[in-house]
Tab-separated table of C-alpha atoms and ligand atoms in Angstrom:
chain	number	residue	atom	x	y	z
M	1	MET	CA	0.000	0.000	0.000
M	2	SER	CA	2.909	2.311	-0.704
M	3	GLU	CA	2.518	5.434	-2.816
M	4	PRO	CA	2.682	4.387	-6.458
M	5	SER	CA	5.128	6.441	-8.453
M	6	PHE	CA	2.814	6.406	-11.460
M	7	LEU	CA	-0.155	8.306	-9.918
M	8	PRO	CA	0.241	11.947	-11.028
M	9	GLU	CA	0.515	14.609	-8.318
M	10	ALA	CA	-1.524	17.127	-10.333
M	11	ARG	CA	-4.840	18.697	-9.318
M	12	ALA	CA	-6.391	17.051	-12.373
M	13	PHE	CA	-5.179	13.829	-13.946
M	14	ARG	CA	-6.310	10.744	-15.858
M	15	LEU	CA	-6.289	7.040	-15.104
M	16	ARG	CA	-6.038	5.519	-18.578
M	17	ASN	CA	-7.132	2.024	-19.563
M	18	ALA	CA	-8.866	1.187	-16.284
M	19	ARG	CA	-11.002	-1.946	-16.328
M	20	VAL	CA	-14.123	-1.271	-14.267
M	21	PRO	CA	-16.986	-3.722	-13.630
M	22	ALA	CA	-20.103	-2.162	-15.168
M	23	ALA	CA	-21.946	-2.884	-11.911
M	24	PHE	CA	-19.990	0.006	-10.325
M	25	LEU	CA	-20.760	2.441	-13.172
M	26	THR	CA	-24.194	3.392	-11.866
M	27	GLY	CA	-24.315	6.536	-14.019
M	28	GLY	CA	-24.012	4.287	-17.077
M	29	VAL	CA	-21.150	2.708	-19.003
M	30	PRO	CA	-19.468	5.460	-21.080
M	31	ALA	CA	-20.808	5.229	-24.633
M	32	GLY	CA	-18.472	3.290	-26.854
M	33	ALA	CA	-16.455	1.689	-24.028
M	34	PRO	CA	-15.662	-1.943	-24.843
M	35	LEU	CA	-17.051	-4.565	-22.418
M	36	ASP	CA	-15.315	-7.889	-21.727
M	37	GLY	CA	-17.077	-11.222	-21.154
M	38	ASP	CA	-17.471	-10.522	-17.407
M	39	GLY	CA	-19.164	-7.169	-17.983
M	40	CYS	CA	-16.105	-4.998	-17.318
M	41	ALA	CA	-15.656	-1.764	-19.283
M	42	LEU	CA	-12.291	-0.437	-20.454
M	43	ILE	CA	-12.382	3.285	-19.645
M	44	ASP	CA	-10.366	6.423	-18.899
M	45	ILE	CA	-11.165	8.107	-15.578
M	46	VAL	CA	-10.611	11.844	-15.174
M	47	VAL	CA	-10.017	12.987	-11.586
M	48	ALA	CA	-10.110	16.666	-10.624
M	49	ASP	CA	-9.953	18.142	-7.120
M	50	GLY	CA	-10.402	14.721	-5.547
M	51	ALA	CA	-13.593	13.838	-7.446
M	52	PHE	CA	-14.531	11.955	-10.597
M	53	ALA	CA	-14.745	14.649	-13.292
M	54	GLY	CA	-15.228	12.427	-16.352
M	55	LEU	CA	-15.602	8.804	-17.429
M	56	LEU	CA	-14.779	8.107	-21.062
M	57	PRO	CA	-14.132	5.112	-23.274
M	58	ALA	CA	-10.452	4.077	-23.165
M	59	GLY	CA	-8.415	6.480	-25.286
M	60	GLY	CA	-11.055	9.215	-25.095
M	61	SER	CA	-9.675	11.375	-22.270
M	62	PRO	CA	-7.997	14.766	-22.930
M	63	GLU	CA	-4.330	14.355	-23.918
M	64	ALA	CA	-3.340	17.551	-22.105
M	65	LEU	CA	-3.892	16.062	-18.634
M	66	PRO	CA	-1.128	14.087	-16.925
M	67	ALA	CA	-1.960	10.383	-16.915
M	68	ALA	CA	-1.217	7.022	-15.332
M	69	ASP	CA	-1.689	4.027	-17.631
M	70	LEU	CA	-3.333	1.112	-15.789
M	71	ALA	CA	-2.882	-1.168	-18.802
M	72	GLY	CA	-6.274	-2.824	-18.355
M	73	ARG	CA	-5.986	-3.505	-14.628
M	74	GLN	CA	-9.111	-3.579	-12.442
M	75	VAL	CA	-10.187	-0.346	-10.750
M	76	TRP	CA	-12.877	-0.639	-8.077
M	77	PRO	CA	-14.594	1.921	-5.887
M	78	ARG	CA	-13.984	1.659	-2.149
M	79	LEU	CA	-16.458	-0.966	-0.909
M	80	VAL	CA	-19.354	-0.758	1.567
M	81	ASP	CA	-19.761	-3.046	4.596
M	82	ALA	CA	-23.433	-2.623	5.537
M	83	HIS	CA	-23.616	-5.072	8.465
M	84	THR	CA	-20.844	-5.377	11.040
M	85	HIS	CA	-20.411	-5.628	14.817
M	86	LEU	CA	-17.450	-3.359	15.568
M	87	ASP	CA	-18.277	-3.448	19.297
M	88	LYS	CA	-17.652	-7.207	19.533
M	89	GLY	CA	-14.539	-7.409	17.342
M	90	HIS	CA	-11.253	-8.925	18.499
M	91	THR	CA	-12.556	-10.490	21.687
M	92	VAL	CA	-12.027	-14.105	20.568
M	93	ALA	CA	-8.753	-14.679	22.391
M	94	ARG	CA	-9.962	-13.544	25.809
M	95	THR	CA	-13.486	-15.059	25.548
M	96	PRO	CA	-13.615	-17.915	23.017
M	97	ASN	CA	-16.822	-19.603	21.912
M	98	PRO	CA	-16.442	-23.105	23.383
M	99	ASP	CA	-18.450	-24.857	20.632
M	100	GLY	CA	-18.333	-22.435	17.690
M	101	ASP	CA	-22.122	-22.494	17.442
M	102	PHE	CA	-24.839	-19.863	17.877
M	103	PRO	CA	-25.793	-20.566	21.524
M	104	GLY	CA	-22.095	-20.631	22.417
M	105	ALA	CA	-21.653	-17.273	20.684
M	106	ARG	CA	-24.445	-15.665	22.659
M	107	GLY	CA	-23.181	-16.988	25.964
M	108	ALA	CA	-19.579	-15.955	25.362
M	109	THR	CA	-20.642	-12.505	24.151
M	110	THR	CA	-22.705	-11.864	27.260
M	111	ALA	CA	-19.792	-12.925	29.436
M	112	ASP	CA	-17.321	-10.755	27.529
M	113	ARG	CA	-19.600	-7.717	27.434
M	114	THR	CA	-20.414	-7.872	31.126
M	115	ARG	CA	-16.818	-8.299	32.129
M	116	TYR	CA	-14.855	-6.045	29.768
M	117	TRP	CA	-16.862	-3.520	27.766
M	118	ASP	CA	-15.980	-0.152	29.215
M	119	ALA	CA	-15.325	2.885	27.007
M	120	GLU	CA	-11.601	2.270	26.743
M	121	ASP	CA	-11.979	-1.372	25.734
M	122	LEU	CA	-14.608	-0.520	23.114
M	123	ARG	CA	-12.531	2.361	21.787
M	124	ARG	CA	-9.381	0.270	21.338
M	125	ARG	CA	-11.125	-2.601	19.548
M	126	MET	CA	-13.358	-0.411	17.378
M	127	ALA	CA	-10.420	1.777	16.351
M	128	PHE	CA	-8.464	-1.354	15.412
M	129	GLY	CA	-11.325	-2.647	13.273
M	130	LEU	CA	-11.737	0.697	11.539
M	131	ALA	CA	-8.002	0.925	10.860
M	132	CYS	CA	-8.144	-2.512	9.197
M	133	ALA	CA	-11.165	-1.521	7.096
M	134	TRP	CA	-9.513	1.757	6.085
M	135	ALA	CA	-6.300	0.066	4.933
M	136	HIS	CA	-8.271	-2.546	2.974
M	137	GLY	CA	-10.315	0.122	1.146
M	138	THR	CA	-13.746	0.184	2.812
M	139	GLY	CA	-15.448	3.571	2.558
M	140	ALA	CA	-18.651	3.072	4.570
M	141	ILE	CA	-19.635	0.787	7.454
M	142	ARG	CA	-22.899	0.163	9.246
M	143	THR	CA	-22.357	-1.428	12.646
M	144	HIS	CA	-24.889	-2.996	14.962
M	145	LEU	CA	-24.265	-2.142	18.612
M	146	ASP	CA	-25.307	-4.440	21.463
M	147	SER	CA	-27.899	-2.370	23.305
M	148	GLN	CA	-29.926	-4.834	25.369
M	149	GLU	CA	-30.966	-4.028	28.911
M	150	SER	CA	-28.423	-5.565	31.270
M	151	ALA	CA	-29.281	-7.266	34.496
M	152	GLY	CA	-28.626	-5.522	37.769
M	153	GLU	CA	-28.465	-1.985	38.988
M	154	GLY	CA	-28.906	0.080	35.821
M	155	ALA	CA	-26.030	-1.786	34.250
M	156	LEU	CA	-27.818	-2.552	30.983
M	157	ARG	CA	-28.843	1.022	30.431
M	158	ASP	CA	-25.281	2.073	31.099
M	159	GLN	CA	-23.899	-0.402	28.540
M	160	ALA	CA	-25.935	1.073	25.701
M	161	ALA	CA	-25.058	4.621	26.765
M	162	THR	CA	-21.350	3.772	26.978
M	163	THR	CA	-21.286	1.932	23.667
M	164	TRP	CA	-23.210	4.602	21.768
M	165	ALA	CA	-21.015	7.361	23.209
M	166	VAL	CA	-17.890	5.597	21.932
M	167	PHE	CA	-19.597	5.000	18.592
M	168	ARG	CA	-20.407	8.712	18.216
M	169	GLU	CA	-16.809	9.574	19.094
M	170	MET	CA	-15.537	7.122	16.429
M	171	ARG	CA	-17.943	8.447	13.815
M	172	THR	CA	-16.581	11.959	14.335
M	173	ALA	CA	-12.959	10.844	14.452
M	174	TRP	CA	-13.304	8.889	11.187
M	175	ALA	CA	-15.500	11.401	9.320
M	176	GLY	CA	-14.103	12.017	5.844
M	177	ARG	CA	-12.373	8.631	5.853
M	178	ILE	CA	-15.079	6.043	6.648
M	179	ALA	CA	-18.800	6.930	6.809
M	180	LEU	CA	-20.216	5.217	9.906
M	181	GLN	CA	-23.812	4.303	10.789
M	182	GLY	CA	-25.012	2.648	14.019
M	183	VAL	CA	-27.953	0.303	14.667
M	184	GLY	CA	-29.307	-0.643	18.085
M	185	LEU	CA	-29.244	-4.405	18.691
M	186	THR	CA	-31.547	-5.898	21.301
M	187	PRO	CA	-34.183	-8.626	21.390
M	188	ILE	CA	-37.195	-6.776	19.971
M	189	ASP	CA	-39.149	-7.589	23.134
M	190	ALA	CA	-37.264	-4.682	24.698
M	191	TYR	CA	-39.229	-2.186	22.610
M	192	ALA	CA	-42.391	-3.116	24.515
M	193	THR	CA	-40.790	-1.871	27.733
M	194	ASP	CA	-39.869	1.470	29.197
M	195	TYR	CA	-36.230	0.625	28.564
M	196	GLY	CA	-37.031	0.209	24.867
M	197	ARG	CA	-38.488	3.696	24.638
M	198	ARG	CA	-35.367	5.161	26.254
M	199	LEU	CA	-33.192	3.110	23.914
M	200	ALA	CA	-35.136	4.413	20.899
M	201	ASP	CA	-34.451	7.937	22.158
M	202	LEU	CA	-30.738	7.187	22.605
M	203	ILE	CA	-30.604	5.773	19.070
M	204	ALA	CA	-32.446	8.782	17.631
M	205	ASP	CA	-30.206	11.211	19.526
M	206	SER	CA	-27.227	9.351	18.044
M	207	ASP	CA	-28.674	9.519	14.498
M	208	GLY	CA	-28.821	5.702	14.418
M	209	LEU	CA	-31.251	3.070	13.184
M	210	ILE	CA	-33.811	1.140	15.193
M	211	GLY	CA	-32.833	-2.508	15.156
M	212	GLY	CA	-33.010	-5.771	16.981
M	213	VAL	CA	-33.271	-9.490	16.713
M	214	THR	CA	-36.676	-11.021	16.059
M	215	ARG	CA	-37.451	-14.249	17.836
M	216	PRO	CA	-38.333	-17.143	15.556
M	217	THR	CA	-42.094	-17.603	15.500
M	218	GLY	CA	-42.439	-21.138	16.792
M	219	GLY	CA	-40.077	-24.054	16.352
M	220	LEU	CA	-36.996	-24.167	18.516
M	221	HIS	CA	-37.506	-20.954	20.362
M	222	GLY	CA	-41.253	-20.723	20.912
M	223	GLY	CA	-43.223	-17.498	20.603
M	224	ALA	CA	-46.587	-16.896	18.990
M	225	LEU	CA	-47.263	-15.177	15.678
M	226	ALA	CA	-49.574	-12.606	17.239
M	227	GLU	CA	-46.870	-11.756	19.716
M	228	ILE	CA	-44.278	-10.964	17.058
M	229	ASP	CA	-46.818	-8.837	15.165
M	230	ALA	CA	-47.502	-6.797	18.295
M	231	LEU	CA	-43.796	-6.431	19.063
M	232	LEU	CA	-43.071	-5.306	15.514
M	233	ASP	CA	-45.935	-2.797	15.702
M	234	ARG	CA	-44.304	-1.338	18.788
M	235	LEU	CA	-40.886	-1.197	17.090
M	236	PHE	CA	-42.263	0.454	13.952
M	237	ASP	CA	-44.224	2.987	16.035
M	238	LEU	CA	-41.051	3.959	17.909
M	239	ALA	CA	-39.153	4.200	14.609
M	240	ARG	CA	-41.826	6.316	12.941
M	241	GLU	CA	-42.166	8.687	15.922
M	242	ARG	CA	-38.428	9.358	15.633
M	243	ASN	CA	-38.223	9.183	11.812
M	244	ARG	CA	-35.685	6.332	11.980
M	245	ASP	CA	-35.006	3.583	9.447
M	246	VAL	CA	-35.054	-0.039	10.623
M	247	ASP	CA	-32.402	-2.786	10.357
M	248	LEU	CA	-33.155	-6.189	11.881
M	249	HIS	CA	-31.452	-9.523	12.545
M	250	ILE	CA	-33.863	-12.046	11.049
M	251	ASP	CA	-34.219	-15.836	11.336
M	252	GLU	CA	-30.533	-16.629	11.866
M	253	THR	CA	-31.235	-20.313	12.395
M	254	GLY	CA	-31.562	-23.586	10.529
M	255	ASP	CA	-35.057	-24.093	11.923
M	256	PRO	CA	-37.504	-23.737	9.004
M	257	ALA	CA	-40.252	-22.832	11.502
M	258	ALA	CA	-38.544	-19.445	11.941
M	259	THR	CA	-40.670	-17.174	9.741
M	260	SER	CA	-40.168	-13.711	11.159
M	261	LEU	CA	-39.074	-12.386	7.737
M	262	ASP	CA	-42.657	-12.718	6.543
M	263	ALA	CA	-43.893	-11.005	9.718
M	264	VAL	CA	-41.476	-8.115	9.114
M	265	ALA	CA	-42.634	-7.792	5.493
M	266	ARG	CA	-46.255	-7.641	6.667
M	267	ALA	CA	-45.371	-5.091	9.361
M	268	THR	CA	-43.474	-2.970	6.829
M	269	LEU	CA	-46.549	-2.845	4.586
M	270	ARG	CA	-48.890	-2.253	7.562
M	271	HIS	CA	-46.815	0.744	8.684
M	272	GLY	CA	-46.134	2.178	5.222
M	273	TYR	CA	-42.394	1.718	5.804
M	274	GLU	CA	-41.563	0.496	2.290
M	275	GLY	CA	-37.956	1.235	1.332
M	276	ARG	CA	-36.876	1.909	4.925
M	277	VAL	CA	-36.245	-1.617	6.221
M	278	THR	CA	-33.161	-3.834	5.973
M	279	CYS	CA	-33.151	-7.489	7.056
M	280	GLY	CA	-29.926	-9.373	7.766
M	281	HIS	CA	-29.274	-13.141	7.741
M	282	CYS	CA	-32.673	-14.709	6.777
M	283	CYS	CA	-31.048	-18.174	6.890
M	284	SER	CA	-34.146	-20.282	7.577
M	285	LEU	CA	-35.801	-18.970	4.404
M	286	ALA	CA	-33.483	-21.315	2.493
M	287	LEU	CA	-34.869	-24.374	4.307
M	288	GLN	CA	-38.581	-23.670	3.912
M	289	PRO	CA	-40.739	-25.393	1.270
M	290	ASP	CA	-40.336	-23.684	-2.119
M	291	ALA	CA	-43.906	-22.352	-2.259
M	292	GLN	CA	-43.664	-20.861	1.229
M	293	ALA	CA	-40.281	-19.251	0.519
M	294	ALA	CA	-41.555	-17.866	-2.792
M	295	ALA	CA	-44.572	-16.267	-1.085
M	296	THR	CA	-42.339	-14.644	1.534
M	297	ILE	CA	-39.880	-13.441	-1.111
M	298	ALA	CA	-42.748	-11.870	-3.080
M	299	ARG	CA	-43.903	-10.034	0.044
M	300	VAL	CA	-40.347	-8.890	0.802
M	301	ALA	CA	-40.128	-7.469	-2.726
M	302	GLN	CA	-43.499	-5.761	-2.339
M	303	ALA	CA	-42.404	-4.205	0.961
M	304	GLY	CA	-39.200	-2.802	-0.592
M	305	ILE	CA	-37.103	-4.610	2.004
M	306	ARG	CA	-33.338	-4.909	1.401
M	307	ILE	CA	-31.571	-8.086	2.413
M	308	VAL	CA	-28.016	-8.403	3.719
M	309	THR	CA	-26.386	-11.804	3.467
M	310	LEU	CA	-23.482	-12.617	5.776
M	311	PRO	CA	-22.047	-15.716	4.121
M	312	THR	CA	-18.801	-16.201	6.034
M	313	VAL	CA	-20.478	-16.024	9.442
M	314	ASN	CA	-23.584	-17.996	8.426
M	315	MET	CA	-21.410	-20.786	7.036
M	316	TYR	CA	-19.402	-20.793	10.262
M	317	LEU	CA	-22.311	-20.836	12.738
M	318	GLN	CA	-25.098	-22.740	10.974
M	319	ASP	CA	-25.331	-26.540	10.770
M	320	ARG	CA	-22.527	-26.940	13.285
M	321	GLN	CA	-22.425	-30.031	15.472
M	322	ARG	CA	-19.267	-31.386	17.021
M	323	GLY	CA	-18.080	-34.482	15.193
M	324	ARG	CA	-20.461	-34.035	12.262
M	325	THR	CA	-19.538	-32.420	8.946
M	326	PRO	CA	-21.942	-29.599	7.988
M	327	ARG	CA	-24.368	-30.357	5.148
M	328	TRP	CA	-25.654	-26.777	4.636
M	329	ARG	CA	-23.788	-23.567	3.860
M	330	GLY	CA	-26.119	-21.625	6.157
M	331	VAL	CA	-26.945	-18.835	3.730
M	332	ALA	CA	-30.185	-17.149	2.627
M	333	PRO	CA	-31.537	-17.980	-0.859
M	334	VAL	CA	-29.807	-14.973	-2.358
M	335	GLN	CA	-30.227	-15.912	-6.011
M	336	GLU	CA	-33.987	-16.362	-5.602
M	337	LEU	CA	-34.281	-13.039	-3.753
M	338	MET	CA	-32.367	-11.197	-6.467
M	339	ALA	CA	-34.427	-12.878	-9.200
M	340	ALA	CA	-37.535	-11.430	-7.506
M	341	GLY	CA	-36.012	-7.943	-7.656
M	342	VAL	CA	-34.995	-7.730	-3.983
M	343	PRO	CA	-31.779	-5.720	-3.471
M	344	VAL	CA	-29.200	-7.986	-1.796
M	345	ALA	CA	-25.912	-6.836	-0.265
M	346	VAL	CA	-23.108	-8.965	1.097
M	347	ALA	CA	-21.434	-7.881	4.342
M	348	GLY	CA	-18.764	-9.010	6.748
M	349	ASP	CA	-20.699	-9.323	10.034
M	350	ASN	CA	-18.505	-10.390	12.954
M	351	CYS	CA	-14.726	-10.295	13.122
M	352	ARG	CA	-12.607	-12.351	15.523
M	353	ASP	CA	-15.281	-12.744	18.170
M	354	ALA	CA	-17.548	-15.469	19.544
M	355	PHE	CA	-19.822	-15.315	16.484
M	356	TYR	CA	-16.939	-15.691	14.018
M	357	ALA	CA	-13.378	-16.477	14.945
M	358	TYR	CA	-11.789	-15.003	11.801
M	359	GLY	CA	-11.947	-12.041	9.407
M	360	ASP	CA	-10.052	-8.791	8.925
M	361	HIS	CA	-12.719	-6.154	8.107
M	362	ASP	CA	-11.819	-6.646	4.433
M	363	MET	CA	-14.829	-6.267	2.136
M	364	LEU	CA	-12.818	-7.499	-0.834
M	365	ASP	CA	-12.195	-10.729	1.080
M	366	THR	CA	-15.899	-10.914	2.008
M	367	PHE	CA	-16.803	-10.429	-1.660
M	368	ARG	CA	-14.412	-13.167	-2.776
M	369	ALA	CA	-15.837	-15.559	-0.185
M	370	ALA	CA	-19.404	-14.638	-1.169
M	371	VAL	CA	-18.731	-15.530	-4.803
M	372	ARG	CA	-17.645	-19.011	-3.722
M	373	ILE	CA	-20.264	-19.667	-1.039
M	374	LEU	CA	-23.274	-18.249	-2.936
M	375	HIS	CA	-22.193	-19.254	-6.483
M	376	LEU	CA	-22.262	-15.663	-7.726
M	377	ASP	CA	-20.199	-16.719	-10.739
M	378	HIS	CA	-20.501	-18.014	-14.311
M	379	PRO	CA	-20.907	-15.197	-15.108
M	380	LEU	CA	-19.281	-12.965	-12.458
M	381	ALA	CA	-20.683	-9.781	-13.981
M	382	GLY	CA	-23.468	-9.140	-11.455
M	383	ALA	CA	-21.503	-10.017	-8.326
M	384	PRO	CA	-19.642	-6.715	-7.642
M	385	ALA	CA	-22.978	-4.911	-7.155
M	386	LEU	CA	-23.484	-6.776	-3.853
M	387	ALA	CA	-20.371	-5.181	-2.330
M	388	GLY	CA	-20.652	-1.628	-3.720
M	389	PRO	CA	-23.730	0.101	-5.127
M	390	VAL	CA	-26.378	-2.052	-3.407
M	391	PRO	CA	-25.070	-1.594	0.156
M	392	GLY	CA	-24.241	2.051	-0.658
M	393	GLU	CA	-27.838	2.696	-1.644
M	394	MET	CA	-28.998	0.715	1.395
M	395	MET	CA	-27.039	3.103	3.614
M	396	GLY	CA	-28.502	6.091	1.778
M	397	LEU	CA	-25.056	7.185	0.541
M	398	PRO	CA	-25.479	8.242	-3.086
M	399	HIS	CA	-21.876	7.780	-4.259
M	400	ALA	CA	-20.603	5.025	-1.944
M	401	GLY	CA	-19.552	1.871	-3.737
M	402	THR	CA	-19.808	3.456	-7.178
M	403	ILE	CA	-17.618	5.131	-9.772
M	404	ARG	CA	-19.691	7.949	-11.187
M	405	VAL	CA	-19.114	11.556	-12.194
M	406	GLY	CA	-19.391	13.923	-9.251
M	407	GLY	CA	-18.525	11.305	-6.628
M	408	PRO	CA	-15.330	11.364	-4.551
M	409	ALA	CA	-12.391	9.731	-6.336
M	410	ASP	CA	-12.171	6.853	-3.852
M	411	LEU	CA	-10.734	3.738	-5.485
M	412	ILE	CA	-9.069	0.400	-5.023
M	413	LEU	CA	-6.430	-0.269	-7.702
M	414	LEU	CA	-5.990	-4.015	-8.060
M	415	PRO	CA	-3.082	-5.959	-9.573
M	416	ALA	CA	-5.606	-8.008	-11.545
M	417	ARG	CA	-6.944	-7.611	-15.075
M	418	SER	CA	-10.070	-9.763	-15.061
M	419	LEU	CA	-12.745	-10.467	-12.467
M	420	ASN	CA	-11.361	-13.991	-12.317
M	421	GLU	CA	-7.997	-12.568	-11.228
M	422	VAL	CA	-9.779	-10.393	-8.619
M	423	VAL	CA	-11.563	-13.392	-7.103
M	424	ALA	CA	-8.650	-15.812	-7.292
M	425	ARG	CA	-6.158	-13.888	-5.109
M	426	SER	CA	-6.285	-12.029	-1.806
M	427	HIS	CA	-4.593	-8.872	-3.147
M	428	ALA	CA	-2.339	-7.711	-0.361
M	429	GLY	CA	-0.788	-5.475	-3.039
M	430	ARG	CA	-3.853	-3.343	-3.691
M	431	ILE	CA	-3.562	0.464	-3.680
M	432	VAL	CA	-6.308	2.384	-1.899
M	433	VAL	CA	-6.998	5.895	-3.231
M	434	VAL	CA	-9.089	8.416	-1.280
M	435	ALA	CA	-10.085	11.753	-2.819
M	436	GLY	CA	-7.655	11.103	-5.649
M	437	ARG	CA	-4.593	10.393	-3.474
M	438	PRO	CA	-3.163	7.021	-2.454
M	439	ILE	CA	-3.400	6.458	1.299
M	440	ALA	CA	-0.251	5.462	3.129
M	441	ALA	CA	-2.044	3.361	5.771
M	442	ARG	CA	-0.873	-0.160	6.504
M	443	LEU	CA	-2.814	-2.768	8.420
M	444	PRO	CA	-2.462	-2.275	12.181
M	445	PRO	CA	-0.347	-5.022	13.773
M	446	TYR	CA	-2.192	-7.337	16.186
M	447	GLU	CA	0.127	-6.054	18.925
M	448	ALA	CA	-1.847	-2.772	18.772
M	449	LEU	CA	-4.746	-4.583	20.473
M	450	THR	CA	-2.674	-5.438	23.516
M	451	GLY	CA	-0.376	-2.422	23.633
M	452	GLU	CA	2.724	-4.504	22.904
M	453	ALA	CA	5.503	-3.367	20.580
M	454	ALA	CA	5.510	-4.941	17.128
M	455	PRO	CA	8.916	-6.446	16.248
M	456	TRP	CA	8.729	-4.961	12.722
F	1	LIG	N1	-24.510	-13.082	13.653
F	1	LIG	C1	-24.727	-12.358	14.778
F	1	LIG	C2	-25.934	-12.362	15.453
F	1	LIG	C3	-26.060	-11.595	16.568
F	1	LIG	N2	-25.049	-10.866	17.012
F	1	LIG	C4	-23.885	-10.883	16.357
F	1	LIG	O1	-22.917	-10.200	16.751
F	1	LIG	N3	-23.736	-11.628	15.247
C-alpha cells in the first residue's frame, strides 16, 4: 500500500485504460467503451480536485492532462460493509466460543460484554477494526451495537449509553475517511418496555437506526405469531415517531419454523415503511418449502425490504455439530431473492469474536468468499454490485460503492486484469486511493490490540 510512483501529483489527472466492472458504473457505461465477457468496461477516468470529473471510453480522455496508464488492470470503488459488529470485534482470544455455534456465541458474548466492555476497551477494539477496514479500502460501514438491557443496577442502560457514546466519538474521528452508521441491537421484546423507549431515544439522539433481533415464531424458540406482530408494531411505532429507518437480525437459524421475515414484510406494509427496512441473515428462508419461501420473497419485494447476506459467518455458525460435517452452507436464498427484484448486499458481520473467529474487516475478502459460497459466478458480472452500489444505496449514501461523475475519487487499484484474477487472489498489493490520493495506511499489527511493541 505504498505510494505508487505512477499516480500523477496534479490537481487534475487521468487514469487511462482502467477496467471497471459495469456494476460500479451506476451513471451508465461510457458510450463506446468496450465490455469484456465478465461485464467490465475499459475506460479512462478523469479525476479533478479529488472527485470523478469524467468517465470516457479508453483512449477518449484529454491528452493535455497528466496520466497514469493502468494497462487494463481492475479499478474498483472503495467498498461498503453494511452489516458489522465493531463493538464485539477482536474479543475471541480472551473469551472464546467453546463450541463455535450460535448458543455458544451468545453466551460468550454476554460474558465478555459484562466483564470487559468499558469505554476504553470498546474504543481500542473499534479503532483497530476501523483501521483494518480503512487500509483494505472500505469507505462506509454500518455497525450494529449491542444495546440490550443488562441485568442488575442500571447496568444494561449504562452499557448502551457507553457503547453509543464511543460510537459517536468514532464516527466523528473517522468522518471524511469512513462513513459510519449505528444500529441498536436488542431482542425486539425490549421495545415493549420502558427501557425500549429510552433506547429508541438514545438511538435517535445518536442519528442511528432502530434494530433488533426477532425471535423465531415457533419451532426451537417458541413465541406466537400474534406476539411478534404486536412487538413489531411497537418497534415500527417507535421508529416512525423518531423518523428512523429499521435494520433487523432475522431468522438466523436452521429451523424452518422461523418465519419472522414474513412477519417483518407484513409489518413494513402495515406501517407504510416500504424502502426503509433492511433485514440481515434470513437463513431459515433457504430451508422452507419452495412455495412458502416464494410467497415470503414476493412479500419482501413488495415491501421494498433490502436483504443483507453474511455468508462467512452464516457458514461458520449454521449446521454446526461437534463431530459431524456440515451439510448446509447456512446462507439465505440470495439468487432467488435477487431474481424477484430484492436488493441484496453482502457484508462481513462479525470479526474475531464469539460469532466468528476469523476475518479482517476486508470487504474485498468478504466479496471473494461470497462468490464461492453463494455461487455468484458463471458469469461474475453481477456479483460486484453486492459489495458496492447495493449496500451504498442501502445506507442512503449516493456515491458510496460506485464510480460515477461527481462522486469522490475513492478507489481500489488491483493488480488483476479480469474479475477472475480479482476473485482468485487475496490482493495484499492493492492500492487504496481516497479523494484522488493514495493512502499510506498499513494494516495495524495485532500487537496494537494489547499495547505490545511490534517487532517490525
Ligand atoms: N450473527 C450475529 C448475530 C447476533 N449478534 C452478532 O454479533 N452476530
